[in-house]
mmCIF file of C-alpha atoms in Angstrom:
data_model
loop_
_atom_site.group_PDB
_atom_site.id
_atom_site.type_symbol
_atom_site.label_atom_id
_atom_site.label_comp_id
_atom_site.label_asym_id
_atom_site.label_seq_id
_atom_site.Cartn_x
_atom_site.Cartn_y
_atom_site.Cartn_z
ATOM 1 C CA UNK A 1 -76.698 201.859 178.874
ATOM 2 C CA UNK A 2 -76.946 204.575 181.565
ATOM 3 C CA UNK A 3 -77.635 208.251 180.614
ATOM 4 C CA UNK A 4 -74.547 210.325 180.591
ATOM 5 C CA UNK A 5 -76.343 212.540 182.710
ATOM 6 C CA UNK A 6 -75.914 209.720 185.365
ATOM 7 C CA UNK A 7 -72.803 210.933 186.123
ATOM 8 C CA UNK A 8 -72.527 213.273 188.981
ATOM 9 C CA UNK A 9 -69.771 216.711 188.724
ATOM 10 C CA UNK A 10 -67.797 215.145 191.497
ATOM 11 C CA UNK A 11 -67.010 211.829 189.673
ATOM 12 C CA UNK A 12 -63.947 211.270 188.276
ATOM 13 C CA UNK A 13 -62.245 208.255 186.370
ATOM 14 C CA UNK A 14 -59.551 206.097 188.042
ATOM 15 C CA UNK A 15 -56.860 208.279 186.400
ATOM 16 C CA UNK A 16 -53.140 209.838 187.291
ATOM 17 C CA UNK A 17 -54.312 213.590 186.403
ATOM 18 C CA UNK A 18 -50.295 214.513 187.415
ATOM 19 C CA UNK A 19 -48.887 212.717 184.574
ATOM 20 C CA UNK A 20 -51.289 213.406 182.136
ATOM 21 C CA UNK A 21 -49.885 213.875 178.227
ATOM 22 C CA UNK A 22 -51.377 214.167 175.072
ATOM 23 C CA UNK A 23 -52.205 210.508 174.409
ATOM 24 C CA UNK A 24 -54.986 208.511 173.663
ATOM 25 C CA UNK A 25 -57.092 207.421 176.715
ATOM 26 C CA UNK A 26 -60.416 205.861 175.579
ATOM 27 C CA UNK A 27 -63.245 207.027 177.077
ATOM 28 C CA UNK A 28 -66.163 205.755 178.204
ATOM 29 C CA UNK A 29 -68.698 206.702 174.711
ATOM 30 C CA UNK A 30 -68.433 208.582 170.940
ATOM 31 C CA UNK A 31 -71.290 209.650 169.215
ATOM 32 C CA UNK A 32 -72.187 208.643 165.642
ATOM 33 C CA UNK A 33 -74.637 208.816 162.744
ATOM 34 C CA UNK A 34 -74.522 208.263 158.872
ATOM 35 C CA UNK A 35 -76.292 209.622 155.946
ATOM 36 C CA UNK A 36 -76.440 208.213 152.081
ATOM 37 C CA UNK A 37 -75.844 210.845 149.694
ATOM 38 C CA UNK A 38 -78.642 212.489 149.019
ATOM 39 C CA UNK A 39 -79.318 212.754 152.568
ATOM 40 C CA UNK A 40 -79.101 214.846 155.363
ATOM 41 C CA UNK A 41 -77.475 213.032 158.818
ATOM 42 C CA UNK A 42 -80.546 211.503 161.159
ATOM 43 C CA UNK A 43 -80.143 212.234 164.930
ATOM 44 C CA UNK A 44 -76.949 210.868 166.099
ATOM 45 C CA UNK A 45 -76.663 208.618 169.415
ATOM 46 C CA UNK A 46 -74.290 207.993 172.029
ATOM 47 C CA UNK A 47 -72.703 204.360 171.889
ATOM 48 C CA UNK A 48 -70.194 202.815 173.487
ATOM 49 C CA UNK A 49 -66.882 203.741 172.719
ATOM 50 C CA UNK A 50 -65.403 201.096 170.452
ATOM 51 C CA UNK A 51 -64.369 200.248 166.884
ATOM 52 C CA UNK A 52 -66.393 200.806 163.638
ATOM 53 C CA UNK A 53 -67.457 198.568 160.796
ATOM 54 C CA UNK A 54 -65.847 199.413 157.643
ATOM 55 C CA UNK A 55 -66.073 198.338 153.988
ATOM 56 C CA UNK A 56 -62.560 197.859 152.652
ATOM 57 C CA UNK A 57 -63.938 199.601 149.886
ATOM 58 C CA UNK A 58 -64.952 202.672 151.901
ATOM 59 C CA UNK A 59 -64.026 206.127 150.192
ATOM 60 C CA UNK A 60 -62.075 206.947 153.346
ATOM 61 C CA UNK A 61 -59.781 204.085 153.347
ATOM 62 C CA UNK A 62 -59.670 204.105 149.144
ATOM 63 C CA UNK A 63 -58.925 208.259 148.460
ATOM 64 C CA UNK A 64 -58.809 209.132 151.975
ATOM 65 C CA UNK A 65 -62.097 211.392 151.891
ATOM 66 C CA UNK A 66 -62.396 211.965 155.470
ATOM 67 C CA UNK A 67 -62.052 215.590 157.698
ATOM 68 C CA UNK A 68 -61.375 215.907 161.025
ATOM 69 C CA UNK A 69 -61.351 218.474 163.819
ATOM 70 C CA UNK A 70 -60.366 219.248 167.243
ATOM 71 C CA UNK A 71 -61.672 220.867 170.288
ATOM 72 C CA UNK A 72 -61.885 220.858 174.013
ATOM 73 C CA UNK A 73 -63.779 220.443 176.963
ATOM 74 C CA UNK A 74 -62.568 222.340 180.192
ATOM 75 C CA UNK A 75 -63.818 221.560 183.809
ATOM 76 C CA UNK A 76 -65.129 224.362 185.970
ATOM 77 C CA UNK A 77 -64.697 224.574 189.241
ATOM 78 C CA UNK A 78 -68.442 224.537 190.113
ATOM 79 C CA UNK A 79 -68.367 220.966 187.711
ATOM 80 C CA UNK A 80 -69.801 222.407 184.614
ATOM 81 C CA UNK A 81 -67.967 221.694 181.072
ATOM 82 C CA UNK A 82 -66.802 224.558 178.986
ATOM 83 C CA UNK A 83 -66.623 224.274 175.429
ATOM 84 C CA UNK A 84 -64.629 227.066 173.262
ATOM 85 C CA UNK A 85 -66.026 228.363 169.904
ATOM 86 C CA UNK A 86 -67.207 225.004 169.059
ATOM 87 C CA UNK A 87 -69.595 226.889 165.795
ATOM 88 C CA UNK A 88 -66.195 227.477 164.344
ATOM 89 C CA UNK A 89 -64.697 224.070 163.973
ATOM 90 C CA UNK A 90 -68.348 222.990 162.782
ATOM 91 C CA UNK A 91 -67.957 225.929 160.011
ATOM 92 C CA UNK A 92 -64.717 224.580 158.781
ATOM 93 C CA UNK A 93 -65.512 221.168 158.586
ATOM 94 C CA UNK A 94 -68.594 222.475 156.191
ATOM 95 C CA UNK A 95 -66.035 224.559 154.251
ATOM 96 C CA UNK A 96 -63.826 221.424 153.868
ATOM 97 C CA UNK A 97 -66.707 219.215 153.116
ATOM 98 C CA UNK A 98 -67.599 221.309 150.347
ATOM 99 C CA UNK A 99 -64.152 220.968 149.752
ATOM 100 C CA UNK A 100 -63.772 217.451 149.422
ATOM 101 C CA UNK A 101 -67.610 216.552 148.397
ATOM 102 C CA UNK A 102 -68.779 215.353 151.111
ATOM 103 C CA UNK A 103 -71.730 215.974 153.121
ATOM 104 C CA UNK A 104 -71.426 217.393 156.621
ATOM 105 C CA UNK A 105 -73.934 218.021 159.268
ATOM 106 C CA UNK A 106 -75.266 221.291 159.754
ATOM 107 C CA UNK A 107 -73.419 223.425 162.485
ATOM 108 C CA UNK A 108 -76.505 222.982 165.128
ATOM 109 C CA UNK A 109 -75.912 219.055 164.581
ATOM 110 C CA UNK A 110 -72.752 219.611 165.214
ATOM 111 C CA UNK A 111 -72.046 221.218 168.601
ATOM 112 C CA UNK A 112 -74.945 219.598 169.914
ATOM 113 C CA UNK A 113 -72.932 216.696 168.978
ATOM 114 C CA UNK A 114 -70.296 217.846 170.915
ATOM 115 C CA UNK A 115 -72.037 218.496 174.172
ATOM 116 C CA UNK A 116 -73.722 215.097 174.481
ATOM 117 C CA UNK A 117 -70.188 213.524 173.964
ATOM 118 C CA UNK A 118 -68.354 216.021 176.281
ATOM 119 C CA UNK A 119 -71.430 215.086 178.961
ATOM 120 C CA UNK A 120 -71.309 211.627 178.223
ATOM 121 C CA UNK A 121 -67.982 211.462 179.223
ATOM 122 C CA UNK A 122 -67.887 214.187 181.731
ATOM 123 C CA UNK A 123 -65.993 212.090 184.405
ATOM 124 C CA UNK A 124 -62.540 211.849 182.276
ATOM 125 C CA UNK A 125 -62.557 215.707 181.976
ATOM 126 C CA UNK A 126 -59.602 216.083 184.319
ATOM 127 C CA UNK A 127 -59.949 218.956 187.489
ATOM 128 C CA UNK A 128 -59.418 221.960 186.496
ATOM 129 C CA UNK A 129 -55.494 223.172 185.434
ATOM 130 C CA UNK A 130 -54.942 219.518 185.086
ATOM 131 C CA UNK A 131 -55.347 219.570 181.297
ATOM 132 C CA UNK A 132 -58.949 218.955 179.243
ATOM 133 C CA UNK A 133 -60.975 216.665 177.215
ATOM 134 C CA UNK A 134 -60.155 216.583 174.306
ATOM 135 C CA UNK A 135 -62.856 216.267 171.410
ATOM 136 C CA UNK A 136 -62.206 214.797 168.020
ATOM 137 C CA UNK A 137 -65.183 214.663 165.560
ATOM 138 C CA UNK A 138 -64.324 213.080 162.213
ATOM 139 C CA UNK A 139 -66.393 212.966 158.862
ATOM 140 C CA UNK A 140 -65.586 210.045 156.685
ATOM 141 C CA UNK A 141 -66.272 208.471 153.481
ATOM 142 C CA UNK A 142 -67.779 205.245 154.497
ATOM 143 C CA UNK A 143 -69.597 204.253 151.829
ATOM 144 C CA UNK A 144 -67.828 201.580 149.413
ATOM 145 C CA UNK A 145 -66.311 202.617 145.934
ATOM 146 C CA UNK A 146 -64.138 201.307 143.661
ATOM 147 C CA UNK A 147 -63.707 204.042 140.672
ATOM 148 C CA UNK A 148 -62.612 207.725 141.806
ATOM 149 C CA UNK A 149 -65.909 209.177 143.058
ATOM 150 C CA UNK A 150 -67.446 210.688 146.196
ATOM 151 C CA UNK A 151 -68.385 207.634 149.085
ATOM 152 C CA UNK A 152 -72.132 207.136 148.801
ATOM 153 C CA UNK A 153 -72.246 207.148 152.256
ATOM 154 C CA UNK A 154 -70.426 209.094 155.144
ATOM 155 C CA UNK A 155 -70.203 208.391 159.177
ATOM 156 C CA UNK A 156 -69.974 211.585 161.162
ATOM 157 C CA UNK A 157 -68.400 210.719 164.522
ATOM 158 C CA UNK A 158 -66.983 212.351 167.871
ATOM 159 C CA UNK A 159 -64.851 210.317 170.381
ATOM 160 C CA UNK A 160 -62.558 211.576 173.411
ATOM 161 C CA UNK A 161 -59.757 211.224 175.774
ATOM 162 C CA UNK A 162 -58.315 213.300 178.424
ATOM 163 C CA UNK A 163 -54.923 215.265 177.538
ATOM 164 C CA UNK A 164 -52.684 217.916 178.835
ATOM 165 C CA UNK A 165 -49.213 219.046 176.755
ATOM 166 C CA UNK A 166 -49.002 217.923 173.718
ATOM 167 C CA UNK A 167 -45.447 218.483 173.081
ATOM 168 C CA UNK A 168 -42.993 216.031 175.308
ATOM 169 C CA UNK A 169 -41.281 219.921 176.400
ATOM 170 C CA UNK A 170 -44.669 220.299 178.098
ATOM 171 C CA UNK A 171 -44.713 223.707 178.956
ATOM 172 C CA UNK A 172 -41.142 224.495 178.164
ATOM 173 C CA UNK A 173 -39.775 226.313 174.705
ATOM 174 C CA UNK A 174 -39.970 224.053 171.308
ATOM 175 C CA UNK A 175 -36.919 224.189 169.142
ATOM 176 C CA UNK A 176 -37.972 223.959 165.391
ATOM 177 C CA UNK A 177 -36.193 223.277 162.468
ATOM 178 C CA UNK A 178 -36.872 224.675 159.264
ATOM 179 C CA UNK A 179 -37.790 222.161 156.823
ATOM 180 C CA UNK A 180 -36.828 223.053 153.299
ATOM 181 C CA UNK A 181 -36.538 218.826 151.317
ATOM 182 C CA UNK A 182 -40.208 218.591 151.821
ATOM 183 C CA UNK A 183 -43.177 220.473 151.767
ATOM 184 C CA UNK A 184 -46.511 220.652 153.648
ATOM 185 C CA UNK A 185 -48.878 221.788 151.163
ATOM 186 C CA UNK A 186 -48.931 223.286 147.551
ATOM 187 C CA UNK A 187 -50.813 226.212 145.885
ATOM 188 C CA UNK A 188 -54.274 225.669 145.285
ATOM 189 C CA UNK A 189 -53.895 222.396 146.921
ATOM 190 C CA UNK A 190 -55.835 221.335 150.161
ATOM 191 C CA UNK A 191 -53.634 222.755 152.317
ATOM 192 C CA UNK A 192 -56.233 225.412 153.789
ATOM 193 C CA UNK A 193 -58.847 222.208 154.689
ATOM 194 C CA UNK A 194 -58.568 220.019 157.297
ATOM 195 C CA UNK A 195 -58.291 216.757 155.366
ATOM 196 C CA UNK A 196 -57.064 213.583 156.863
ATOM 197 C CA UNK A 197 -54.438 213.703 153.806
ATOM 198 C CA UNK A 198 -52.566 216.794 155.129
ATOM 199 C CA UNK A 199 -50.895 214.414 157.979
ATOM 200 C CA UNK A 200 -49.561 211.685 157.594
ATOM 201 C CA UNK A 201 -47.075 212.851 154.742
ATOM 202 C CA UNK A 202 -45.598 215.459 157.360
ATOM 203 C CA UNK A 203 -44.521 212.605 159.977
ATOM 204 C CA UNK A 204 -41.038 211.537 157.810
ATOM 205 C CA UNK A 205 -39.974 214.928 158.282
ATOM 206 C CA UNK A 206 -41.240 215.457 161.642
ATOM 207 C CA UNK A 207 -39.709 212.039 162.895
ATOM 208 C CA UNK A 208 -36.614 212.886 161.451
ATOM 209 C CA UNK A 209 -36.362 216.248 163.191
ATOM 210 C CA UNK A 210 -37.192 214.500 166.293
ATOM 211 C CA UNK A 211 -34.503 211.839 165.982
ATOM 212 C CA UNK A 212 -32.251 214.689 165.720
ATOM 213 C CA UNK A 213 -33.390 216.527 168.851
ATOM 214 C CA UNK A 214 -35.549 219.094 167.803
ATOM 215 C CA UNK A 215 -39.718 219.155 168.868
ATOM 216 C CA UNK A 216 -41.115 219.551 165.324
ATOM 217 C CA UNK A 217 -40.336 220.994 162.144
ATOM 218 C CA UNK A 218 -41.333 224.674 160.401
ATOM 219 C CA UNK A 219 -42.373 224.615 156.687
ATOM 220 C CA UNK A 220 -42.224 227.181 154.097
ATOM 221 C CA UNK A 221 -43.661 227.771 150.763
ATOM 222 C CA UNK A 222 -43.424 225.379 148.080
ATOM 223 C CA UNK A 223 -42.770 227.822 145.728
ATOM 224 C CA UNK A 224 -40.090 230.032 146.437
ATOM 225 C CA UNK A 225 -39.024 228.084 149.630
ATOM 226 C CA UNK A 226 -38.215 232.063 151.087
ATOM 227 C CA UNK A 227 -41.539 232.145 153.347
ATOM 228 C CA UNK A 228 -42.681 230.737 156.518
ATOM 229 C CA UNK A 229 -46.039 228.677 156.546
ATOM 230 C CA UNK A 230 -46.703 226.735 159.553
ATOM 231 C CA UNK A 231 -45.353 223.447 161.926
ATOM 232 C CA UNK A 232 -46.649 220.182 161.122
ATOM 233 C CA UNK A 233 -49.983 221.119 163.516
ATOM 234 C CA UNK A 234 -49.889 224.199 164.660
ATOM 235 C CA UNK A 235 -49.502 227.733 163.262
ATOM 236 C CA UNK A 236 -46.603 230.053 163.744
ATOM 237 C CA UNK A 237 -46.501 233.602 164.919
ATOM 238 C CA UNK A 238 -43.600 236.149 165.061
ATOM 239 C CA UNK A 239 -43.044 239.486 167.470
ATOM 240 C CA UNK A 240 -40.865 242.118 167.142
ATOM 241 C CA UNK A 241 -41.943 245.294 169.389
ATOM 242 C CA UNK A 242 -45.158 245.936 169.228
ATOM 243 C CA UNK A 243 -46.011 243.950 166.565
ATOM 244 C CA UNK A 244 -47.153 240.666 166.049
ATOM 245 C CA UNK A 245 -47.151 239.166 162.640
ATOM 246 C CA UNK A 246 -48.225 235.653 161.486
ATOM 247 C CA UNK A 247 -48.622 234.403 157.886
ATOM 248 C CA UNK A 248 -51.519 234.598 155.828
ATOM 249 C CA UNK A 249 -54.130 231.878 154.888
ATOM 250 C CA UNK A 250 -53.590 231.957 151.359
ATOM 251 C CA UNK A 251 -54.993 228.444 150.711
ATOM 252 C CA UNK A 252 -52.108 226.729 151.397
ATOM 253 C CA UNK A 253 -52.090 227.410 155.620
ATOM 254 C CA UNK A 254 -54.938 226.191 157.600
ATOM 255 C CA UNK A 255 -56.894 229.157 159.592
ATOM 256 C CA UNK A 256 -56.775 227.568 162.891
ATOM 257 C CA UNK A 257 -59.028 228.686 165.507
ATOM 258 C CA UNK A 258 -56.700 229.383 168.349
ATOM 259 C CA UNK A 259 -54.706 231.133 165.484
ATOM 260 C CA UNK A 260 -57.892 233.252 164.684
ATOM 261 C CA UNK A 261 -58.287 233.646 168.470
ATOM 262 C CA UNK A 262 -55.223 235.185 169.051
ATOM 263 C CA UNK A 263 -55.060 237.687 166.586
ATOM 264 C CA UNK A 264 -58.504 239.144 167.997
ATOM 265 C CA UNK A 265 -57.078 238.847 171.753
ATOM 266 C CA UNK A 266 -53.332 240.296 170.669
ATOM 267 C CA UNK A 267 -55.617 243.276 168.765
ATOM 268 C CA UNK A 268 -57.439 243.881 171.893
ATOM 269 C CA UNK A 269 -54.321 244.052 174.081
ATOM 270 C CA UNK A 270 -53.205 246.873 172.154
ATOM 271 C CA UNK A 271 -50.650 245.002 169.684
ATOM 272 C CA UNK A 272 -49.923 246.071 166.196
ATOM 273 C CA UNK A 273 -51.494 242.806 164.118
ATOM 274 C CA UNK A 274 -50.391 241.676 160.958
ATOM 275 C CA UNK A 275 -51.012 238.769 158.342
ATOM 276 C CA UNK A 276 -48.630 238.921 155.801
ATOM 277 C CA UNK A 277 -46.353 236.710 153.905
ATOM 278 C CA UNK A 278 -43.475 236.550 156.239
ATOM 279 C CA UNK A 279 -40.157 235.832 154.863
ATOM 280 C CA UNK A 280 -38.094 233.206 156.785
ATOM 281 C CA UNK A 281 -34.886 235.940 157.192
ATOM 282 C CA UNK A 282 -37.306 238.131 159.287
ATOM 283 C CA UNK A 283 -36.589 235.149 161.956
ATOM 284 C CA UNK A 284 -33.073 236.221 162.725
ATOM 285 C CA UNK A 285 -34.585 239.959 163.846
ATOM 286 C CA UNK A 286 -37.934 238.610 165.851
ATOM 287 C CA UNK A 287 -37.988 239.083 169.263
ATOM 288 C CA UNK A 288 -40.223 236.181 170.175
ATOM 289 C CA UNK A 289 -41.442 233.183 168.315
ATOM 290 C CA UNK A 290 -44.406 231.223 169.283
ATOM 291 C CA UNK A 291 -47.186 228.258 168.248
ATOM 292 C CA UNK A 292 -50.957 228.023 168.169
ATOM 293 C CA UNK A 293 -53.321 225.217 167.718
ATOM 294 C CA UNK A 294 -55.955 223.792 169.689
ATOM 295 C CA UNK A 295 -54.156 220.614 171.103
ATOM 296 C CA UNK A 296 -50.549 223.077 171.785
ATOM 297 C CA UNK A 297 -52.716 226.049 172.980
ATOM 298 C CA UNK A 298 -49.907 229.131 172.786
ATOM 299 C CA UNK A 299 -46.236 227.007 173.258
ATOM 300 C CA UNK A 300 -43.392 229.379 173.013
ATOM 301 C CA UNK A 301 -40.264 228.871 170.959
ATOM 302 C CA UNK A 302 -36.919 228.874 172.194
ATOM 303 C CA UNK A 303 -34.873 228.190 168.845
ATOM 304 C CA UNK A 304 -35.125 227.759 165.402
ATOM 305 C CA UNK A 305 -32.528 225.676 163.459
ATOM 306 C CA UNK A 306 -32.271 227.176 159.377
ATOM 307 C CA UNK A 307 -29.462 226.005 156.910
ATOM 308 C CA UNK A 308 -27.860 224.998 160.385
ATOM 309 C CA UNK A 309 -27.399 228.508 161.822
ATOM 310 C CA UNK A 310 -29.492 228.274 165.083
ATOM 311 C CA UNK A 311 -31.740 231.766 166.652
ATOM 312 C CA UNK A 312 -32.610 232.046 170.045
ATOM 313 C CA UNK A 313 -35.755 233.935 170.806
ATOM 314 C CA UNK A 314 -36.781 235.276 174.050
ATOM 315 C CA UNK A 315 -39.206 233.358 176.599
ATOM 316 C CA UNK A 316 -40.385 233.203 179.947
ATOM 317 C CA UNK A 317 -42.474 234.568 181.886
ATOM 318 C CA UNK A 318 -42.313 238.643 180.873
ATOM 319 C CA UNK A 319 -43.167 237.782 177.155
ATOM 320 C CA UNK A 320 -45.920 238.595 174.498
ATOM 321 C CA UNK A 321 -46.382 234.787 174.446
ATOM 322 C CA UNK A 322 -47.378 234.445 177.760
ATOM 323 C CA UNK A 323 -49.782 237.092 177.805
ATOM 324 C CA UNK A 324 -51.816 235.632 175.256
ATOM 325 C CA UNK A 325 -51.370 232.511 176.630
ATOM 326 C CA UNK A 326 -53.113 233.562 179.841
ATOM 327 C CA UNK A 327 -55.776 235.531 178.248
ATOM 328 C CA UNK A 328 -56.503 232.538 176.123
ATOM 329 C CA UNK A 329 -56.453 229.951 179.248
ATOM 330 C CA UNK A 330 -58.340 232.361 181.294
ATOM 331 C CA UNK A 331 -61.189 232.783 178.658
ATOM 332 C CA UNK A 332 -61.221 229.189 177.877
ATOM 333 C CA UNK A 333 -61.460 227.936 181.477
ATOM 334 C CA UNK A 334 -63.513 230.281 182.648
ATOM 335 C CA UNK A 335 -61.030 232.290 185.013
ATOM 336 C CA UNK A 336 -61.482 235.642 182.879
ATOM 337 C CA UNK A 337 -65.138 236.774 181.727
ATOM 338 C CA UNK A 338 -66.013 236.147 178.244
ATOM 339 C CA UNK A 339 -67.392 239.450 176.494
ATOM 340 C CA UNK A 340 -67.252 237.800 172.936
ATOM 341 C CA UNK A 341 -68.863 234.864 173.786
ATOM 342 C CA UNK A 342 -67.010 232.433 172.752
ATOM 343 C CA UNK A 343 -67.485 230.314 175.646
ATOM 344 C CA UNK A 344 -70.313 227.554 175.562
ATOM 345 C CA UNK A 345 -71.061 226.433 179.496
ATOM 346 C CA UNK A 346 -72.660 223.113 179.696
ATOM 347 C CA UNK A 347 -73.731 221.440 183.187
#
């Protein structure tokens, strides 16, 4: 197997960078290593990109212990990789480790991890403002059980595949709907951890907001149903004036890293900050409405449909939204100089 570092900055895989989405595109490797449970992970390798062995016993496949994260990988001009705040998904992964038992790999293991795959597969990072690589490490139970109990084993992986947009809009407004039959998460659930059981029990409600027209649905609070929590994978943020408010992570909302981001670079623009329980009537007086999330970046929102009254919010190009959003892109790809750094610069 060649070295990833075989791969010079000017080579690029056979692949139609215009029309780029936010789909899976297997690359050319993943990294991966295991522990047992009284272990800590050995040095990881570079393999192949391909499937995994699994026990149909495996904890992951049994009780769905299993994490995951998300990052990317942006392409400098000059050919070098950027990577942004990488220490910070490998922090929440421990905190949901700890979370769901598990053992994780210690934050040094873990961007390291990162670079070799973003290397490794350096040639599918597309050119730059033609999207990223994006980076999905996963921790999962793959040791075999049969009673409720922690795996005695666990796989810690990263593959990758080139994206752009992730909504179908691409850059244009989303139009939410607010969910109210189902809910996201529950107090003092795991709704705060990035758990591979968070997802797949949002997609009925999601699909059937799609079906309908709309690009994804907005949750509230499983208790009293009155306040705003987040979209299916992304967090929500409201402005009116000055101020920009966004709900707090009171264990039910995960604290996203673009969402953490943003609050710091919305502070440092001179904006009025706020997390706070927001109440979903504050909607119908907000002056803009807007997502964040690693894989949607900053996506404005056009409309949101509640109890079938619809709001309009105000986008384009003179917005709060869009500010951030170039501040953040700038930052990211290297276009605006980093003086928190944030930024990790890999050749």
């Amino acid at each position: 197997m060649p070295e990833p570092s075989a791969y010079c900055d000017a080579e690029y895989a056979d692949v139609d960078w215009d029309s780029l989405g936010f789909g899976l595109m297997p690359t050319d490797y993943m990294y991966i290593t295991k522990c047992s449970e009284d272990n800590n992970f050995g040095q990881g390798q570079i393999s192949r990109y391909g499937n995994i062995e699994l026990s149909p016993s495996a904890g992951v496949l049994n009780y769905a212990q299993g994490l995951f994260e998300g990052t990317k990988a942006y392409r400098k001009e000059n050919g070098h990789l950027l990577l942004f705040r990488p220490d910070q998904n490998a922090i929440r992964m421990k905190m949901g480790a700890e979370r769901m038992c598990m053992i994780s790999p210690s934050v040094d293991q873990f961007v390291d991890a990162l670079k070799q795959t973003a290397l490794a597969n350096k040639r599918w990072t597309p050119p730059p403002g033609k999207g990223a690589l994006y980076l999905r490490p996963l921790l999962i139970g793959s040791g075999p059980v049969l009673g409720l109990a922690p795996a005695p084993e666990y796989t810690f992986l990263i593959y990758a595949s080139p994206v752009c947009n992730y909504f179908k809009e691409g850059s244009a407004p989303l139009n939410l709907y607010v969910e109210e039959e189902f809910d996201r998460a529950s107090l003092r659930g795991t709704g705060s951890t990035k758990t591979i059981s968070n997802y797949a029990p949002v997609l009925k409600a999601q699909l059937r907001a799609k079906n309908r027209g709309f690009s994804d649905v907005l949750y509230l609070d499983s208790v009293t149903k009155n306040n705003l929590e987040e979209v299916s994978s992304c967090n929500i943020f409201i402005a009116k004036g000055n101020v920009i408010s966004t709900p707090a992570t009171n264990g039910t909302i995960l604290a996203g890293i673009t969402r953490k981001t943003i609050l710091e670079i919305a502070h440092d623009h001179g904006y009025q900050v706020e997390e706070r329980i927001v109440p979903v009537d504050e909607l119908v007086d907000a002056d803009e409405v807007f997502c964040t999330g690693t894989a949607v970046g900053v996506a404005p929102v056009g409309s949101i449909t509640y109890r079938d009254r619809r709001i309009d919010f105000k986008t384009g190009s003179d917005t709060i939204c869009q500010e951030l959003y170039s501040s953040l892109v700038g930052i990211q790809t290297g276009l605006i100089e980093d003086k928190k750094g944030w930024v990790v610069e890999i050749a």
